[in-house]
């Protein structure tokens, strides 16, 4: 039998009054969370944990050994945003 690849979920809620920049790595994707937005990252960690680092105005997230995991914001599929300035 093959090894089952389970998906792990990380939920982030922006409870601040400011836009929160979230960088989802390995090949970085940039997402912007408005106040009260909820982001969900579903990753196949493959033996490595989620790693979350706080930086001024945002978060840097490594989703285990996954690259380009599905991301939703408020239940809708999210696309990276490299053009909006904050």
CSV table of C-alpha atoms in Angstrom, one decimal:
chain,number,residue,atom,x,y,z
A,1,UNK,CA,0.0,0.0,0.0
A,2,UNK,CA,1.1,3.5,-0.7
A,3,UNK,CA,1.8,6.1,1.9
A,4,UNK,CA,-1.3,8.3,2.7
A,5,UNK,CA,-0.5,12.0,2.2
A,6,UNK,CA,-2.7,13.9,4.7
A,7,UNK,CA,-3.4,17.5,4.4
A,8,UNK,CA,-2.9,19.9,7.3
A,9,UNK,CA,-4.8,23.1,7.7
A,10,UNK,CA,-3.5,26.4,9.1
A,11,UNK,CA,-6.1,29.2,9.7
A,12,UNK,CA,-5.0,32.8,10.1
A,13,UNK,CA,-7.5,35.5,11.1
A,14,UNK,CA,-6.5,39.2,10.8
A,15,UNK,CA,-7.9,40.6,14.1
A,16,UNK,CA,-6.0,43.9,13.6
A,17,UNK,CA,-7.3,47.2,12.1
A,18,UNK,CA,-4.5,47.1,9.5
A,19,UNK,CA,-3.8,45.1,6.3
A,20,UNK,CA,-1.7,42.0,7.1
A,21,UNK,CA,0.8,40.9,4.5
A,22,UNK,CA,1.2,37.1,4.4
A,23,UNK,CA,4.1,35.5,2.5
A,24,UNK,CA,3.5,31.8,1.8
A,25,UNK,CA,6.9,30.2,0.9
A,26,UNK,CA,8.8,28.1,-0.7
A,27,UNK,CA,8.3,30.0,-3.9
A,28,UNK,CA,6.8,33.0,-2.2
A,29,UNK,CA,3.2,34.0,-2.8
A,30,UNK,CA,2.0,37.2,-1.3
A,31,UNK,CA,-1.5,37.6,0.1
A,32,UNK,CA,-3.0,40.7,1.8
A,33,UNK,CA,-5.6,40.1,4.5
A,34,UNK,CA,-8.0,42.9,5.3
A,35,UNK,CA,-9.2,43.4,8.9
A,36,UNK,CA,-11.4,40.4,9.9
A,37,UNK,CA,-10.3,38.3,6.9
A,38,UNK,CA,-9.7,34.6,7.5
A,39,UNK,CA,-7.1,32.8,5.4
A,40,UNK,CA,-6.8,29.0,5.3
A,41,UNK,CA,-3.7,27.2,3.9
A,42,UNK,CA,-4.1,23.5,3.2
A,43,UNK,CA,-0.7,21.8,2.8
A,44,UNK,CA,0.8,18.4,2.5
A,45,UNK,CA,3.5,18.9,5.1
A,46,UNK,CA,5.4,15.7,4.2
A,47,UNK,CA,7.1,15.3,7.6
A,48,UNK,CA,7.9,19.0,8.2
A,49,UNK,CA,5.8,21.3,10.3
A,50,UNK,CA,4.2,24.6,9.4
A,51,UNK,CA,6.7,27.4,10.4
A,52,UNK,CA,5.3,30.9,11.1
A,53,UNK,CA,7.6,34.0,11.4
A,54,UNK,CA,6.2,37.4,12.4
A,55,UNK,CA,7.7,40.5,10.7
A,56,UNK,CA,6.6,44.1,10.9
A,57,UNK,CA,3.2,44.2,9.2
A,58,UNK,CA,2.9,40.5,8.3
A,59,UNK,CA,3.7,36.8,8.5
A,60,UNK,CA,6.1,34.5,6.6
A,61,UNK,CA,4.8,31.0,6.5
A,62,UNK,CA,6.6,27.8,5.4
A,63,UNK,CA,4.0,25.1,4.8
A,64,UNK,CA,6.2,22.1,5.7
A,65,UNK,CA,7.7,20.7,2.5
A,66,UNK,CA,4.7,21.7,0.3
A,67,UNK,CA,5.1,24.3,-2.5
A,68,UNK,CA,2.1,26.3,-3.7
A,69,UNK,CA,-0.5,24.9,-1.4
A,70,UNK,CA,-4.2,25.9,-1.9
A,71,UNK,CA,-5.1,29.1,-0.1
A,72,UNK,CA,-8.5,30.6,0.6
A,73,UNK,CA,-9.5,33.9,2.0
A,74,UNK,CA,-13.0,34.1,3.5
A,75,UNK,CA,-13.8,30.7,1.9
A,76,UNK,CA,-12.9,31.8,-1.6
A,77,UNK,CA,-9.8,30.6,-3.6
A,78,UNK,CA,-7.2,33.3,-3.3
A,79,UNK,CA,-4.7,34.5,-5.8
A,80,UNK,CA,-1.3,36.0,-4.9
A,81,UNK,CA,-1.2,39.8,-4.9
A,82,UNK,CA,2.2,41.4,-5.9
A,83,UNK,CA,0.8,44.7,-7.2
A,84,UNK,CA,-1.1,46.2,-4.3
A,85,UNK,CA,1.0,48.6,-2.2
A,86,UNK,CA,0.5,48.8,1.5
